[in-house]
PDB file of C-alpha atoms in Angstrom:
ATOM      1  CA  MET A  17       0.211   0.094   0.023  1.00  0.00           C
ATOM      2  CA  SER A  18       1.283   3.592  -0.953  1.00  0.00           C
ATOM      3  CA  GLN A  19       0.271   6.808   0.353  1.00  0.00           C
ATOM      4  CA  HIS A  20       0.556  10.151  -0.671  1.00  0.00           C
ATOM      5  CA  GLU A  21      -0.125  13.616   0.993  1.00  0.00           C
ATOM      6  CA  LYS A  22       0.676  17.348   0.346  1.00  0.00           C
ATOM      7  CA  ALA A  23       3.607  17.686   2.672  1.00  0.00           C
ATOM      8  CA  ASP A  24       2.840  21.492   3.249  1.00  0.00           C
ATOM      9  CA  ARG A  25      -0.483  21.152   3.901  1.00  0.00           C
ATOM     10  CA  PRO A  26      -0.974  17.979   6.038  1.00  0.00           C
ATOM     11  CA  GLY A  27      -4.260  16.346   5.974  1.00  0.00           C
ATOM     12  CA  ARG A  28      -5.482  18.483   3.115  1.00  0.00           C
ATOM     13  CA  LEU A  29      -5.603  15.548   0.584  1.00  0.00           C
ATOM     14  CA  HIS A  30      -4.519  11.882   1.610  1.00  0.00           C
ATOM     15  CA  ALA A  31      -4.553   9.045  -1.029  1.00  0.00           C
ATOM     16  CA  GLU A  32      -3.856   5.209  -0.220  1.00  0.00           C
ATOM     17  CA  HIS A  33      -3.525   2.620  -3.090  1.00  0.00           C
ATOM     18  CA  ARG A  34      -4.622  -1.198  -2.923  1.00  0.00           C
ATOM     19  CA  MET A  35      -5.123  -4.013  -5.190  1.00  0.00           C
ATOM     20  CA  ALA A  36      -8.387  -5.518  -5.137  1.00  0.00           C
ATOM     21  CA  GLY A  37      -8.782  -8.681  -7.639  1.00  0.00           C
ATOM     22  CA  GLY A  38      -6.276  -7.056 -10.139  1.00  0.00           C
ATOM     23  CA  ILE A  39      -8.339  -3.570  -9.814  1.00  0.00           C
ATOM     24  CA  ARG A  40      -6.474  -0.395  -8.528  1.00  0.00           C
ATOM     25  CA  VAL A  41      -8.542   1.150  -5.593  1.00  0.00           C
ATOM     26  CA  VAL A  42      -7.454   4.681  -4.886  1.00  0.00           C
ATOM     27  CA  THR A  43      -9.002   5.959  -1.629  1.00  0.00           C
ATOM     28  CA  LEU A  44      -8.842   9.491  -1.359  1.00  0.00           C
ATOM     29  CA  ARG A  45      -9.712  11.655   1.811  1.00  0.00           C
ATOM     30  CA  GLY A  46      -9.878  15.500   2.467  1.00  0.00           C
ATOM     31  CA  GLU A  47     -10.743  18.274  -0.261  1.00  0.00           C
ATOM     32  CA  ILE A  48      -9.779  18.166  -3.621  1.00  0.00           C
ATOM     33  CA  ASP A  49      -8.885  21.792  -5.082  1.00  0.00           C
ATOM     34  CA  HIS A  50      -6.067  23.373  -7.101  1.00  0.00           C
ATOM     35  CA  ASP A  51      -3.648  23.359  -4.503  1.00  0.00           C
ATOM     36  CA  VAL A  52      -3.563  19.481  -4.319  1.00  0.00           C
ATOM     37  CA  GLN A  53      -4.006  18.642  -7.797  1.00  0.00           C
ATOM     38  CA  ASP A  54      -0.533  17.118  -7.848  1.00  0.00           C
ATOM     39  CA  VAL A  55      -1.308  14.849  -5.201  1.00  0.00           C
ATOM     40  CA  LEU A  56      -4.464  13.819  -7.288  1.00  0.00           C
ATOM     41  CA  SER A  57      -2.731  13.377 -10.491  1.00  0.00           C
ATOM     42  CA  GLU A  58      -0.021  11.108  -8.518  1.00  0.00           C
ATOM     43  CA  ALA A  59      -2.769   9.017  -7.115  1.00  0.00           C
ATOM     44  CA  LEU A  60      -4.859   8.591 -10.300  1.00  0.00           C
ATOM     45  CA  LEU A  61      -2.559   8.891 -13.379  1.00  0.00           C
ATOM     46  CA  VAL A  62      -0.272   6.390 -14.519  1.00  0.00           C
ATOM     47  CA  GLN A  63       3.136   8.060 -14.996  1.00  0.00           C
ATOM     48  CA  SER A  64       4.988   5.002 -16.368  1.00  0.00           C
ATOM     49  CA  GLY A  65       5.289   1.209 -15.783  1.00  0.00           C
ATOM     50  CA  ALA A  66       2.738  -1.583 -15.547  1.00  0.00           C
ATOM     51  CA  VAL A  67      -0.330  -0.360 -13.642  1.00  0.00           C
ATOM     52  CA  PRO A  68      -3.683  -2.000 -13.877  1.00  0.00           C
ATOM     53  CA  PRO A  69      -6.067  -0.153 -16.301  1.00  0.00           C
ATOM     54  CA  ARG A  70      -8.798  -0.288 -14.013  1.00  0.00           C
ATOM     55  CA  THR A  71      -9.321   1.913 -11.253  1.00  0.00           C
ATOM     56  CA  VAL A  72     -11.754   2.640  -8.766  1.00  0.00           C
ATOM     57  CA  ALA A  73     -11.551   6.020  -6.733  1.00  0.00           C
ATOM     58  CA  ASP A  74     -13.264   5.836  -3.435  1.00  0.00           C
ATOM     59  CA  LEU A  75     -14.356   9.350  -2.824  1.00  0.00           C
ATOM     60  CA  SER A  76     -16.153   8.545   0.338  1.00  0.00           C
ATOM     61  CA  GLY A  77     -13.924  10.692   2.395  1.00  0.00           C
ATOM     62  CA  VAL A  78     -13.792  13.538  -0.011  1.00  0.00           C
ATOM     63  CA  THR A  79     -15.845  16.631   1.481  1.00  0.00           C
ATOM     64  CA  PHE A  80     -15.191  19.205  -1.623  1.00  0.00           C
ATOM     65  CA  MET A  81     -14.101  18.887  -5.043  1.00  0.00           C
ATOM     66  CA  ASP A  82     -13.669  21.610  -7.638  1.00  0.00           C
ATOM     67  CA  SER A  83     -12.852  21.834 -11.406  1.00  0.00           C
ATOM     68  CA  SER A  84      -9.255  21.076 -11.133  1.00  0.00           C
ATOM     69  CA  GLY A  85     -10.278  17.452  -9.489  1.00  0.00           C
ATOM     70  CA  ILE A  86     -12.717  17.194 -12.720  1.00  0.00           C
ATOM     71  CA  ASN A  87     -10.050  17.570 -14.841  1.00  0.00           C
ATOM     72  CA  ILE A  88      -7.762  15.032 -13.301  1.00  0.00           C
ATOM     73  CA  PHE A  89     -10.644  12.617 -13.439  1.00  0.00           C
ATOM     74  CA  VAL A  90     -11.314  13.155 -16.960  1.00  0.00           C
ATOM     75  CA  ALA A  91      -7.595  12.857 -17.813  1.00  0.00           C
ATOM     76  CA  ALA A  92      -7.539   9.357 -15.809  1.00  0.00           C
ATOM     77  CA  HIS A  93     -10.641   8.089 -17.809  1.00  0.00           C
ATOM     78  CA  GLN A  94      -8.879   9.088 -21.100  1.00  0.00           C
ATOM     79  CA  GLN A  95      -5.580   7.195 -20.254  1.00  0.00           C
ATOM     80  CA  ALA A  96      -7.376   4.287 -18.754  1.00  0.00           C
ATOM     81  CA  SER A  97      -9.615   4.099 -22.045  1.00  0.00           C
ATOM     82  CA  GLY A  98      -6.400   4.091 -24.308  1.00  0.00           C
ATOM     83  CA  ALA A  99      -5.334   1.155 -22.558  1.00  0.00           C
ATOM     84  CA  ASP A 100      -8.564  -0.749 -22.715  1.00  0.00           C
ATOM     85  CA  GLY A 101      -9.494  -0.136 -18.859  1.00  0.00           C
ATOM     86  CA  TRP A 102     -11.674   2.086 -17.051  1.00  0.00           C
ATOM     87  CA  VAL A 103     -12.223   4.428 -13.971  1.00  0.00           C
ATOM     88  CA  ARG A 104     -14.949   4.239 -11.707  1.00  0.00           C
ATOM     89  CA  ILE A 105     -16.145   6.318  -8.797  1.00  0.00           C
ATOM     90  CA  VAL A 106     -17.590   5.176  -5.474  1.00  0.00           C
ATOM     91  CA  GLY A 107     -18.849   6.545  -2.589  1.00  0.00           C
ATOM     92  CA  ALA A 108     -18.973  10.212  -3.562  1.00  0.00           C
ATOM     93  CA  GLN A 109     -20.544  12.301  -0.803  1.00  0.00           C
ATOM     94  CA  THR A 110     -23.799  14.678  -1.767  1.00  0.00           C
ATOM     95  CA  ALA A 111     -21.900  17.772  -2.524  1.00  0.00           C
ATOM     96  CA  VAL A 112     -18.829  15.917  -4.424  1.00  0.00           C
ATOM     97  CA  LEU A 113     -21.565  13.949  -6.485  1.00  0.00           C
ATOM     98  CA  ARG A 114     -23.553  17.129  -7.152  1.00  0.00           C
ATOM     99  CA  VAL A 115     -20.412  18.595  -8.906  1.00  0.00           C
ATOM    100  CA  LEU A 116     -19.904  15.226 -10.859  1.00  0.00           C
ATOM    101  CA  GLU A 117     -23.321  15.458 -12.087  1.00  0.00           C
ATOM    102  CA  LEU A 118     -23.535  19.311 -12.930  1.00  0.00           C
ATOM    103  CA  VAL A 119     -20.474  18.845 -15.289  1.00  0.00           C
ATOM    104  CA  GLY A 120     -21.401  15.417 -16.551  1.00  0.00           C
ATOM    105  CA  VAL A 121     -18.670  13.424 -15.413  1.00  0.00           C
ATOM    106  CA  ASP A 122     -21.127  10.894 -13.883  1.00  0.00           C
ATOM    107  CA  THR A 123     -22.006  10.206 -17.669  1.00  0.00           C
ATOM    108  CA  LEU A 124     -18.233   9.720 -18.640  1.00  0.00           C
ATOM    109  CA  ILE A 125     -17.208   7.792 -15.356  1.00  0.00           C
ATOM    110  CA  PRO A 126     -19.709   5.538 -13.791  1.00  0.00           C
ATOM    111  CA  CYS A 127     -20.315   6.495 -10.063  1.00  0.00           C
ATOM    112  CA  HIS A 128     -21.499   3.809  -7.637  1.00  0.00           C
ATOM    113  CA  PRO A 129     -22.742   4.039  -3.994  1.00  0.00           C
ATOM    114  CA  THR A 130     -20.899   1.138  -2.766  1.00  0.00           C
ATOM    115  CA  MET A 131     -17.493  -0.314  -3.218  1.00  0.00           C
ATOM    116  CA  GLU A 132     -18.969  -3.908  -4.401  1.00  0.00           C
ATOM    117  CA  GLN A 133     -21.051  -2.502  -6.993  1.00  0.00           C
ATOM    118  CA  ALA A 134     -18.124  -0.533  -8.497  1.00  0.00           C
ATOM    119  CA  LEU A 135     -15.860  -3.763  -8.494  1.00  0.00           C
ATOM    120  CA  ALA A 136     -18.608  -5.883  -9.762  1.00  0.00           C
ATOM    121  CA  SER A 137     -19.766  -3.776 -12.619  1.00  0.00           C
TER     122      SER A 137
END
């Protein structure tokens, strides 16, 4: 399991990675805004090497997300799709889900209420 956190703002955004049946699960906690987009990019985007093209992003611990987060999720979706993979979102709180719905990300990236549904879909 690996962890990322913005050093100059502890607790601002925290990401943990684990594998579940060949699917990369990224659990995020905190707020997603312009100040932490590098942390989110490191957590979701594949820089190099062999990383499974299937990712579930657990947003149950995310309390806020602005457009910089949306852009990174779209980039992650495009990157995964280019490798015949996918990205799914699970557990988005009401405020975060509303942002995803307002900009239409939920039509591009499936959003699920539970981890079981996201992994099984």
